[in-house]
Amino acid sequence: MTENPEKSENPEKSMEPENPEKSMESEKSVEAVEPVGTRRPEIRIRDLHKSFGDNQVLRGIDLDIAQGEVVCVIGPSGSGKSTLLRCVNLLEEPTRGQVFVGGTEVTDPDVDIDAVRRRIGMVFQQFNLFPHLTVTENLTLPQRRVLKRDKARAAKAAAENLERVGLSEKAGAYPSSLSGGQQQRVAIARALAMGPRVMLFDEPTSALDPELVGDVLAVMRMLADEGMTMMVVTHEMAFAREVADRVVFMDGGVIVEDGTPERVIGDPAHERTRHFLSRLLDPARAQVEEERNQGLTGGSP
Amino acid sequence: MTDPTAQPAPTGASAFEVQPKKKGLTRRQKRGLSRGVQYAVFVAAVAALAVAADWDRLRNQFARPDIAERMFPEVITLALQNTVLYTVSGFTVGLALGMVIALMRLSSVGPYRWLAGIYIEIFRGLPALLIFIFIGVAVPLAFPGTEIIGGTYGKVALALGLVAAAYMAETIRAGIQAVPKGQMEAARSLGFSPARAMISIIIPQAFRIILPPLTNELVLLFKDSSLVLFLGVTLAERELSKYGRDLASTTANSTPILVAGLCYLLVTIPLGFVVRRMEAKAQEAVK
């Protein structure tokens, strides 16, 4: 990961921007020299609401994610972060509000959602590989059926992306014979083979044994370094701190805090964020403090 | 049965004084006795049947080698072949129709769901025999001049298919619903349309799940093909049951019925074995 040839696309990530002439060689060079803030947003979310029956899960979300930006969404379970992610590619239909991806309004009822989804890769907590297909077929079938690529082209993209996630030797295996971490890397490769502009990750490491988390995070870090626009719902604070350009903290269906990882994780401005982080990082101490607070206030909120 | 060593030995030193049962049997003795009685009843029943039956007459009526010999090879080349043909054509129609009805049942369009539900309730609730009579009598009456394509074969395929479709639709629906929701979500997130995701991703997985019950349905259809009897068939269209019965009446002997029965078992027993193998394999795959 030290000498990445595509690193020139996102100089904002490296401390010293590289030689601009070198970055001109890459196809996205014009965008690459712009800083994150001024780039046009790849994902735009405006006043997004989502209810399941009487249960209001999202209560007005506004969020912009620039091209090449990596945004980690954190928050307690039930805060609506997964629902927010699923609204971006319309796996959940918002009750109100708008979502734009790459300038196309996803929430427009007349939009061809299948065409939009081709440009949005998604990685699920439960991997969701197709168990009746081999690893290679998992990568080639969507390309052939959805993108209408011919056999050779699909096979080439499959091989390239398996190589990227370091699983070329598993090409002929069935998903059930792979570890959870390997399955998740195949799932990432499957999404990448479609050539997405944006990648969504829905708690990609939550279903993994702790010793398998690292490999998946390494692949995600590589993608971030290559300049992929990423929206990641995660509980991995170390990953968020190291890789994310921005961290968004959600609670109760609203965005409570939005800023650099150093600010949101290192020095949270809101009590709710502090409370969440302390519970996540040191559950035992949080428990003691909670009980002491309740003792002081007599148990009332 | 009564083994004195089976009684717990009295141990005065034990802190928990096990009270030796004063009367009645120990658990082990009861279990032994129960099993012994079951064996005794079984042996007695078999013996009574063997003694009571008139074996000579039975053999004369059902197992005359000379008559059985006369049935070959026609019972295989004609009767069994027709039975298989009827079954396979009925299964094919049933599978196709069952798939359509299963998808209608899962449709988001209300009337489709209702229609599929009504179909399933009606055709599962009616005896297959009535449906055969309906196809044989009512359809020609209602649409005079029209012939069901394929003659008798077409009629049988239709009648068996109509019955099988109702059962298969429910099986297929259950199989589709047994595929995890994440599979559809993954397919949709890759840009598959709902129909394409169903065809490429969901249905292939559903069929793995329902292969054993579908094979069972094939066995049922194989037996139900005997109802062809009620359609009126030519000599060349006879299947096992009809063939056996015809021969039984011309020879005034029931041996052909027995031979026909054995021919059914020749197919159903191996199929049943295959189903159990598939179920065991599916069970293993889950682990």
XYZ file of C-alpha atoms in Angstrom:
588
model
C 0.000 0.000 0.000
C 3.056 2.260 0.277
C 3.649 2.886 -3.411
C 0.223 2.998 -4.990
C 0.347 4.173 -8.593
C -3.151 5.662 -8.390
C -2.466 7.581 -5.255
C -1.946 10.674 -7.360
C -5.691 10.843 -7.885
C -6.332 11.961 -4.368
C -3.501 14.147 -3.147
C -5.605 15.278 -0.215
C -4.958 11.916 1.398
C -1.193 12.071 1.204
C 0.572 14.694 3.254
C 2.566 16.076 0.307
C 0.737 16.319 -2.985
C 2.706 14.594 -5.701
C 4.100 16.147 -8.810
C 1.090 17.542 -10.704
C 2.613 16.526 -14.013
C 2.591 12.947 -12.907
C -1.018 13.139 -11.872
C -1.914 14.513 -15.300
C -1.215 11.059 -16.681
C -4.195 9.548 -14.878
C -7.584 9.890 -16.526
C -9.222 11.685 -13.604
C -6.351 14.120 -13.270
C -8.432 17.259 -13.651
C -10.666 16.302 -10.753
C -7.753 14.935 -8.823
C -6.105 18.276 -8.303
C -9.220 19.802 -6.781
C -9.467 19.559 -3.033
C -12.286 17.480 -1.579
C -14.486 20.351 -0.502
C -14.826 21.949 -3.914
C -15.377 18.781 -5.918
C -18.880 18.125 -7.080
C -20.671 15.784 -4.696
C -21.004 12.192 -5.814
C -23.795 11.528 -3.309
C -26.244 14.231 -2.258
C -28.927 13.518 0.333
C -31.582 16.145 1.015
C -34.144 16.104 3.847
C -34.404 12.323 3.826
C -37.166 10.739 5.891
C -37.981 7.059 6.246
C -40.670 5.414 8.358
C -41.581 1.794 8.835
C -45.223 2.094 9.824
C -45.264 4.344 12.898
C -41.548 3.900 13.450
C -39.655 6.956 12.189
C -36.187 5.653 11.383
C -34.805 8.651 9.494
C -35.942 12.155 10.487
C -34.469 14.532 7.957
C -30.958 13.682 6.795
C -28.826 16.081 4.751
C -25.452 14.766 3.658
C -23.024 15.392 0.800
C -20.230 13.038 -0.116
C -17.656 14.319 -2.584
C -16.003 12.323 -5.293
C -13.178 10.222 -3.858
C -14.282 10.903 -0.306
C -14.492 8.148 2.315
C -17.260 8.735 4.854
C -17.780 6.444 7.821
C -21.229 6.454 9.401
C -21.223 5.443 13.050
C -23.889 5.298 15.712
C -25.763 2.998 18.067
C -27.887 0.186 16.658
C -31.296 1.458 15.647
C -29.938 4.902 14.871
C -30.913 4.506 11.203
C -27.407 4.344 9.730
C -28.018 1.129 7.768
C -31.371 2.427 6.567
C -29.673 5.618 5.377
C -27.150 3.554 3.398
C -29.901 1.386 1.907
C -31.804 4.496 0.833
C -28.835 5.578 -1.313
C -29.353 2.699 -3.770
C -33.073 2.541 -3.032
C -33.076 -0.902 -1.391
C -35.302 1.025 0.985
C -37.663 3.549 -0.541
C -37.523 6.847 1.341
C -40.787 8.224 2.679
C -39.715 11.765 1.812
C -36.678 13.615 0.516
C -34.203 13.251 -2.299
C -31.060 11.278 -3.013
C -28.729 12.106 -5.914
C -25.905 9.853 -7.032
C -23.547 11.254 -9.659
C -26.097 13.905 -10.600
C -28.987 11.455 -11.122
C -31.912 11.695 -8.758
C -32.287 8.154 -7.409
C -35.577 8.988 -5.714
C -37.198 10.177 -8.958
C -40.006 7.676 -9.656
C -39.218 7.803 -13.386
C -35.525 7.005 -13.053
C -34.246 3.620 -14.264
C -33.160 2.347 -10.872
C -31.420 -0.719 -12.313
C -29.227 1.559 -14.420
C -28.401 3.698 -11.371
C -27.594 0.672 -9.233
C -25.045 -0.548 -11.791
C -22.918 2.414 -10.770
C -23.329 1.818 -7.036
C -21.566 -1.166 -5.541
C -22.909 -2.516 -2.273
C -21.318 -4.828 0.272
C -23.524 -6.472 2.876
C -22.956 -7.621 6.433
C -23.935 -11.184 5.462
C -21.805 -11.158 2.234
C -24.758 -12.468 0.159
C -22.628 -14.322 -2.351
C -24.647 -16.532 -4.689
C -24.092 -19.990 -3.154
C -25.006 -21.936 -6.299
C -22.233 -20.287 -8.313
C -18.444 -20.518 -8.078
C -16.428 -17.471 -7.068
C -15.678 -16.627 -10.703
C -19.306 -17.131 -11.736
C -20.366 -14.834 -8.893
C -18.271 -12.146 -10.564
C -19.063 -12.910 -14.213
C -22.832 -13.568 -14.089
C -23.830 -10.003 -13.067
C -21.482 -8.534 -15.696
C -22.923 -10.727 -18.423
C -26.591 -10.450 -17.473
C -26.662 -6.818 -16.401
C -23.860 -5.135 -18.355
C -24.186 -7.533 -21.340
C -20.442 -8.026 -21.429
C -19.186 -10.915 -23.510
C -17.652 -13.970 -21.883
C -14.026 -12.983 -22.373
C -14.499 -9.427 -21.141
C -16.379 -10.587 -18.031
C -13.777 -13.248 -17.260
C -11.009 -10.671 -17.585
C -12.694 -8.237 -15.192
C -13.401 -11.111 -12.776
C -9.777 -12.230 -12.756
C -8.504 -8.662 -12.289
C -10.766 -7.975 -9.355
C -10.096 -11.301 -7.651
C -6.426 -10.425 -7.969
C -7.094 -7.050 -6.324
C -8.664 -8.685 -3.264
C -5.962 -11.372 -3.213
C -8.177 -14.380 -3.919
C -7.121 -15.457 -7.407
C -6.457 -18.980 -6.161
C -10.099 -19.351 -5.046
C -11.551 -18.619 -8.495
C -13.068 -22.067 -8.934
C -14.234 -22.551 -5.343
C -17.814 -22.370 -4.104
C -18.594 -19.699 -1.477
C -19.436 -22.302 1.183
C -15.827 -23.505 1.155
C -14.476 -20.013 1.952
C -14.006 -18.320 5.306
C -16.208 -15.346 6.151
C -13.389 -12.930 5.441
C -12.699 -14.503 2.064
C -16.411 -14.441 1.196
C -16.577 -10.757 2.030
C -13.539 -10.023 -0.152
C -15.195 -11.914 -3.024
C -18.336 -9.839 -2.425
C -16.248 -6.670 -2.710
C -14.619 -7.984 -5.908
C -18.070 -8.822 -7.306
C -19.214 -5.238 -6.743
C -15.977 -3.827 -8.179
C -16.200 -5.931 -11.346
C -19.270 -3.896 -12.300
C -17.095 -0.765 -12.375
C -19.014 1.281 -9.785
C -18.462 5.013 -9.136
C -19.521 4.636 -5.521
C -19.189 1.814 -2.995
C -21.569 1.343 -0.064
C -20.515 -0.864 2.836
C -23.141 -2.012 5.341
C -21.250 -3.195 8.446
C -18.924 -5.270 6.259
C -16.954 -6.763 9.156
C -19.712 -7.219 11.764
C -20.408 -10.865 10.888
C -16.724 -11.838 10.854
C -14.581 -13.565 13.441
C -12.163 -10.969 14.864
C -9.087 -12.521 13.249
C -10.671 -12.234 9.774
C -11.591 -8.546 10.024
C -8.124 -7.291 9.099
C -8.039 -8.722 5.576
C -11.374 -7.132 4.674
C -10.355 -3.769 6.118
C -7.076 -3.952 4.177
C -9.005 -4.344 0.915
C -11.237 -1.402 1.843
C -8.184 0.695 2.703
C -6.715 -0.117 -0.714
C -9.932 1.031 -2.377
C -9.892 4.262 -0.407
C -6.283 4.863 -1.455
C -7.282 4.323 -5.084
C -9.748 7.169 -4.782
C -13.045 5.261 -4.628
C -15.985 7.200 -3.229
C -17.052 5.181 -0.204
C -19.836 5.332 2.349
C -19.144 2.895 5.174
C -21.462 1.991 8.037
C -19.142 0.490 10.626
C -18.280 -0.105 14.248
C -14.544 -0.263 13.456
C -13.364 2.966 15.070
C -9.708 2.317 14.234
C -10.626 1.995 10.550
C -12.747 5.142 10.664
C -9.932 7.058 12.337
C -7.266 5.950 9.848
C -9.099 5.772 6.546
C -12.125 8.054 6.659
C -12.013 11.624 5.404
C -15.120 12.315 7.438
C -17.034 10.599 10.214
C -20.773 11.045 10.595
C -22.348 10.182 13.938
C -26.056 9.311 13.804
C -28.496 8.828 16.639
C -32.287 8.660 16.679
C -32.592 9.089 12.906
C -30.644 12.360 12.657
C -27.025 13.299 12.044
C -25.670 14.500 15.369
C -22.094 15.205 14.318
C -20.237 15.402 11.035
C -16.551 16.147 10.767
C -13.027 14.829 10.470
C -12.298 11.617 12.369
C -9.957 13.515 14.667
C -12.789 15.820 15.661
C -15.761 13.431 15.844
C -13.940 10.472 17.393
C -11.067 12.292 19.091
C -12.923 15.309 20.436
C -16.709 14.897 20.111
C -18.731 18.041 20.649
C -21.985 16.350 21.654
C -22.802 14.431 24.796
C -24.561 11.692 22.774
C -21.432 11.109 20.687
C -19.246 10.975 23.795
C -21.648 8.559 25.420
C -21.688 6.274 22.361
C -17.933 6.293 21.953
C -17.243 5.616 25.612
C -19.624 2.668 25.546
C -17.969 1.360 22.400
C -14.378 1.828 23.504
C -14.707 0.954 27.185
C -18.036 -0.751 27.897
C -17.183 -1.652 31.496
C -16.289 1.870 32.576
C -19.286 3.307 30.735
C -21.532 0.968 32.647
C -20.120 2.116 35.992
C -20.432 5.791 35.040
C -23.969 5.270 33.848
C -24.988 3.704 37.123
C -23.291 6.460 39.121
C -25.100 9.103 37.066
C -28.396 7.380 37.612
C -27.657 7.265 41.331
C -27.062 11.038 41.355
C -30.160 11.943 39.404
C -32.372 9.416 41.075
C -32.841 7.424 37.894
C -34.822 10.110 36.095
C -33.536 11.137 32.659
C -37.028 -61.425 32.244
C -36.727 -61.184 35.993
C -33.067 -60.781 36.688
C -32.311 -60.483 40.409
C -29.025 -58.667 39.712
C -30.972 -55.891 38.054
C -32.197 -54.767 41.478
C -30.049 -51.959 42.860
C -27.719 -53.306 45.513
C -28.503 -51.851 48.934
C -25.679 -49.565 50.001
C -25.983 -48.381 53.544
C -23.066 -45.963 53.256
C -24.686 -43.897 50.513
C -25.813 -40.493 51.593
C -28.725 -40.725 49.184
C -30.541 -43.814 50.326
C -31.937 -45.265 47.092
C -35.155 -46.904 48.050
C -35.288 -50.326 46.386
C -38.643 -50.776 44.747
C -40.671 -53.123 46.838
C -43.009 -54.246 44.114
C -43.294 -53.898 40.337
C -40.565 -53.966 37.702
C -37.476 -51.843 37.244
C -37.334 -49.511 34.257
C -35.046 -51.851 32.382
C -37.374 -54.782 32.985
C -40.383 -52.789 31.794
C -38.623 -51.819 28.604
C -37.626 -55.421 27.932
C -41.122 -56.657 28.570
C -42.663 -54.084 26.255
C -40.348 -55.018 23.418
C -40.982 -58.724 23.987
C -44.742 -58.230 23.752
C -44.414 -56.285 20.503
C -42.341 -59.047 18.901
C -44.806 -61.696 20.114
C -47.772 -59.855 18.573
C -45.919 -59.440 15.283
C -44.965 -63.135 15.045
C -48.494 -64.216 16.005
C -50.053 -61.986 13.334
C -47.738 -63.247 10.599
C -48.312 -66.859 11.638
C -52.089 -66.438 11.727
C -52.056 -64.879 8.238
C -49.840 -67.673 6.876
C -52.080 -70.377 8.291
C -55.388 -68.743 7.444
C -54.574 -67.901 3.809
C -55.202 -70.485 1.114
C -51.774 -70.311 -0.491
C -52.480 -72.719 -3.323
C -55.462 -70.794 -4.558
C -53.625 -67.516 -4.092
C -50.717 -68.790 -6.144
C -53.050 -70.046 -8.820
C -54.848 -66.726 -9.045
C -51.932 -64.311 -8.750
C -48.687 -66.027 -9.640
C -49.114 -68.271 -12.659
C -45.708 -68.272 -14.378
C -47.158 -69.219 -17.754
C -49.468 -66.209 -17.813
C -46.751 -63.880 -16.512
C -44.483 -65.139 -19.289
C -47.027 -64.241 -21.960
C -46.998 -60.613 -20.812
C -43.393 -60.072 -21.772
C -42.065 -58.092 -23.478
C -45.243 -56.088 -24.099
C -45.708 -55.107 -20.462
C -42.372 -53.288 -20.634
C -42.219 -52.081 -24.239
C -45.822 -50.898 -24.319
C -47.404 -50.579 -20.887
C -44.464 -49.381 -18.788
C -43.259 -47.180 -21.603
C -46.661 -45.518 -21.895
C -46.848 -45.059 -18.128
C -43.477 -43.324 -18.143
C -44.495 -41.216 -21.132
C -47.769 -40.107 -19.477
C -45.969 -39.330 -16.239
C -43.179 -37.312 -17.830
C -45.550 -35.299 -20.010
C -47.855 -34.644 -17.046
C -44.875 -33.635 -14.899
C -43.608 -31.251 -17.565
C -46.972 -29.527 -17.920
C -47.375 -29.473 -14.127
C -43.941 -27.960 -13.591
C -44.454 -25.215 -16.145
C -47.949 -24.386 -14.909
C -46.899 -24.756 -11.274
C -44.069 -22.278 -11.805
C -46.450 -19.723 -13.300
C -48.941 -20.193 -10.458
C -46.199 -19.981 -7.804
C -44.992 -16.678 -9.281
C -48.581 -15.414 -9.448
C -48.998 -16.381 -5.799
C -45.969 -14.248 -4.925
C -47.004 -11.378 -7.183
C -47.623 -7.911 -5.830
C -50.734 -7.726 -8.021
C -53.725 -8.740 -5.915
C -55.895 -10.447 -8.549
C -52.957 -12.673 -9.590
C -52.519 -13.802 -5.995
C -56.249 -14.523 -5.581
C -56.483 -16.397 -8.855
C -53.489 -18.563 -7.963
C -54.906 -19.191 -4.493
C -58.277 -20.257 -5.896
C -56.634 -22.551 -8.428
C -54.515 -24.242 -5.776
C -57.458 -24.737 -3.411
C -59.692 -26.206 -6.119
C -57.226 -28.554 -7.753
C -55.748 -29.748 -4.478
C -59.222 -30.398 -3.129
C -60.539 -32.445 -6.052
C -59.781 -36.132 -6.594
C -57.566 -36.611 -9.646
C -60.187 -39.002 -10.998
C -62.772 -36.230 -11.323
C -60.315 -34.091 -13.234
C -59.654 -36.923 -15.670
C -63.395 -37.341 -16.254
C -63.757 -33.600 -16.654
C -61.003 -33.481 -19.279
C -62.357 -36.567 -21.029
C -66.022 -35.570 -21.073
C -66.635 -31.930 -20.253
C -63.961 -30.361 -22.452
C -65.098 -32.069 -25.701
C -68.693 -31.130 -24.830
C -67.899 -27.523 -24.063
C -65.700 -26.993 -27.107
C -67.141 -29.226 -29.801
C -64.887 -29.808 -32.747
C -61.710 -28.926 -30.859
C -59.218 -31.681 -30.222
C -56.721 -31.483 -27.424
C -53.328 -31.561 -29.086
C -51.671 -34.951 -28.931
C -54.868 -36.973 -28.543
C -54.840 -39.194 -25.469
C -51.276 -38.187 -24.634
C -52.291 -34.546 -24.675
C -55.333 -35.186 -22.499
C -53.316 -37.136 -19.940
C -50.581 -34.520 -19.894
C -53.224 -31.855 -19.322
C -55.153 -33.731 -16.626
C -52.065 -34.857 -14.721
C -50.500 -31.452 -15.231
C -53.524 -29.627 -13.804
C -53.427 -31.772 -10.668
C -49.655 -31.666 -10.275
C -49.477 -27.907 -10.858
C -51.513 -27.189 -7.729
C -49.148 -29.179 -5.513
C -46.006 -28.066 -7.303
C -47.023 -24.399 -7.136
C -47.088 -24.588 -3.349
C -43.766 -26.444 -3.276
C -42.107 -23.962 -5.620
C -43.488 -21.005 -3.660
C -42.083 -22.435 -0.442
C -38.724 -23.001 -2.164
C -38.570 -19.437 -3.458
C -39.433 -18.078 -0.024
C -36.755 -20.274 1.556
C -34.026 -18.440 -0.387
C -32.647 -15.757 1.984
C -33.877 -12.208 1.361
C -30.269 -11.023 1.035
C -29.928 -12.904 -2.254
C -32.565 -10.753 -3.930
C -31.078 -7.618 -2.358
C -27.592 -8.507 -3.572
C -28.902 -9.174 -7.083
C -30.905 -5.924 -7.152
C -27.937 -3.932 -5.832
C -25.881 -5.269 -8.770
C -28.490 -3.895 -11.177
C -30.522 -7.031 -11.889
C -34.172 -6.321 -12.680
C -36.637 -8.211 -10.444
C -37.469 -10.700 -13.211
C -33.839 -11.312 -14.129
C -32.851 -11.747 -10.477
C -35.662 -14.272 -10.093
C -34.540 -16.266 -13.129
C -30.751 -16.111 -12.659
C -30.394 -16.091 -8.877
C -33.506 -17.058 -6.901
C -35.128 -19.878 -8.903
C -31.912 -21.922 -9.379
C -31.420 -21.853 -5.612
C -35.088 -22.625 -4.934
C -34.910 -25.717 -7.141
C -32.019 -27.118 -5.141
C -34.162 -26.836 -2.050
C -37.280 -28.399 -3.588
C -35.688 -31.187 -5.621
C -36.677 -33.903 -3.081
C -40.373 -32.881 -2.811
C -40.558 -32.490 -6.601
C -39.248 -36.026 -7.051
C -41.881 -37.197 -4.606
C -44.483 -35.499 -6.774
C -43.091 -37.451 -9.736
C -43.718 -40.708 -7.842
C -47.303 -39.644 -7.086
C -47.908 -38.754 -10.734
C -46.469 -42.082 -11.811
C -49.182 -43.808 -9.829
C -51.917 -41.357 -10.824
C -51.214 -42.030 -14.498
C -53.297 -45.190 -13.998
C -56.380 -42.948 -14.122
C -55.939 -42.846 -17.887
C -58.299 -45.797 -17.687
C -61.207 -43.381 -17.484
C -60.360 -41.543 -20.686
C -60.853 -44.547 -22.898
C -57.654 -45.497 -24.680
C -56.757 -47.518 -27.751
C -54.792 -50.753 -27.425
C -51.548 -48.988 -28.259
C -52.154 -46.290 -25.636
C -52.640 -48.609 -22.665
C -50.443 -48.123 -19.629
C -49.643 -50.547 -16.824
C -52.941 -50.611 -14.921
C -55.168 -50.776 -17.969
C -52.918 -53.350 -19.608
C -52.872 -55.506 -16.483
C -56.642 -55.321 -16.052
C -57.374 -56.129 -19.700
C -55.127 -59.155 -19.601
C -56.568 -60.219 -16.264
C -60.066 -60.324 -17.725
C -59.092 -62.165 -20.920
C -57.146 -64.824 -19.012
C -59.592 -64.890 -16.074
C -56.568 -64.734 -13.815
C -55.054 -61.954 -11.676
C -51.402 -62.651 -12.407
C -51.176 -59.672 -14.821
C -52.254 -57.343 -11.981
C -49.373 -58.585 -9.839
C -46.892 -58.177 -12.680
C -48.161 -54.664 -13.389
C -47.788 -53.849 -9.691
C -44.207 -55.073 -9.698
C -43.497 -52.877 -12.724
C -44.683 -49.828 -10.754
C -42.395 -50.743 -7.876
C -39.543 -51.191 -10.334
C -39.662 -47.422 -10.863
C -41.028 -46.027 -7.583
C -38.627 -47.800 -5.213
C -35.443 -46.538 -6.924
C -36.990 -43.057 -7.156
C -37.788 -43.147 -3.446
C -34.201 -44.163 -2.785
C -32.959 -41.215 -4.845
C -35.208 -38.839 -2.866
C -33.844 -40.076 0.469
C -30.294 -39.700 -0.824
C -30.998 -36.124 -1.915
C -32.614 -35.289 1.419
C -29.625 -36.672 3.301
C -27.264 -34.661 1.099
C -29.295 -31.491 1.584
C -29.221 -32.073 5.326
C -25.440 -32.399 5.174
C -25.090 -29.201 3.188
C -26.958 -27.290 5.894
C -24.487 -28.356 8.578
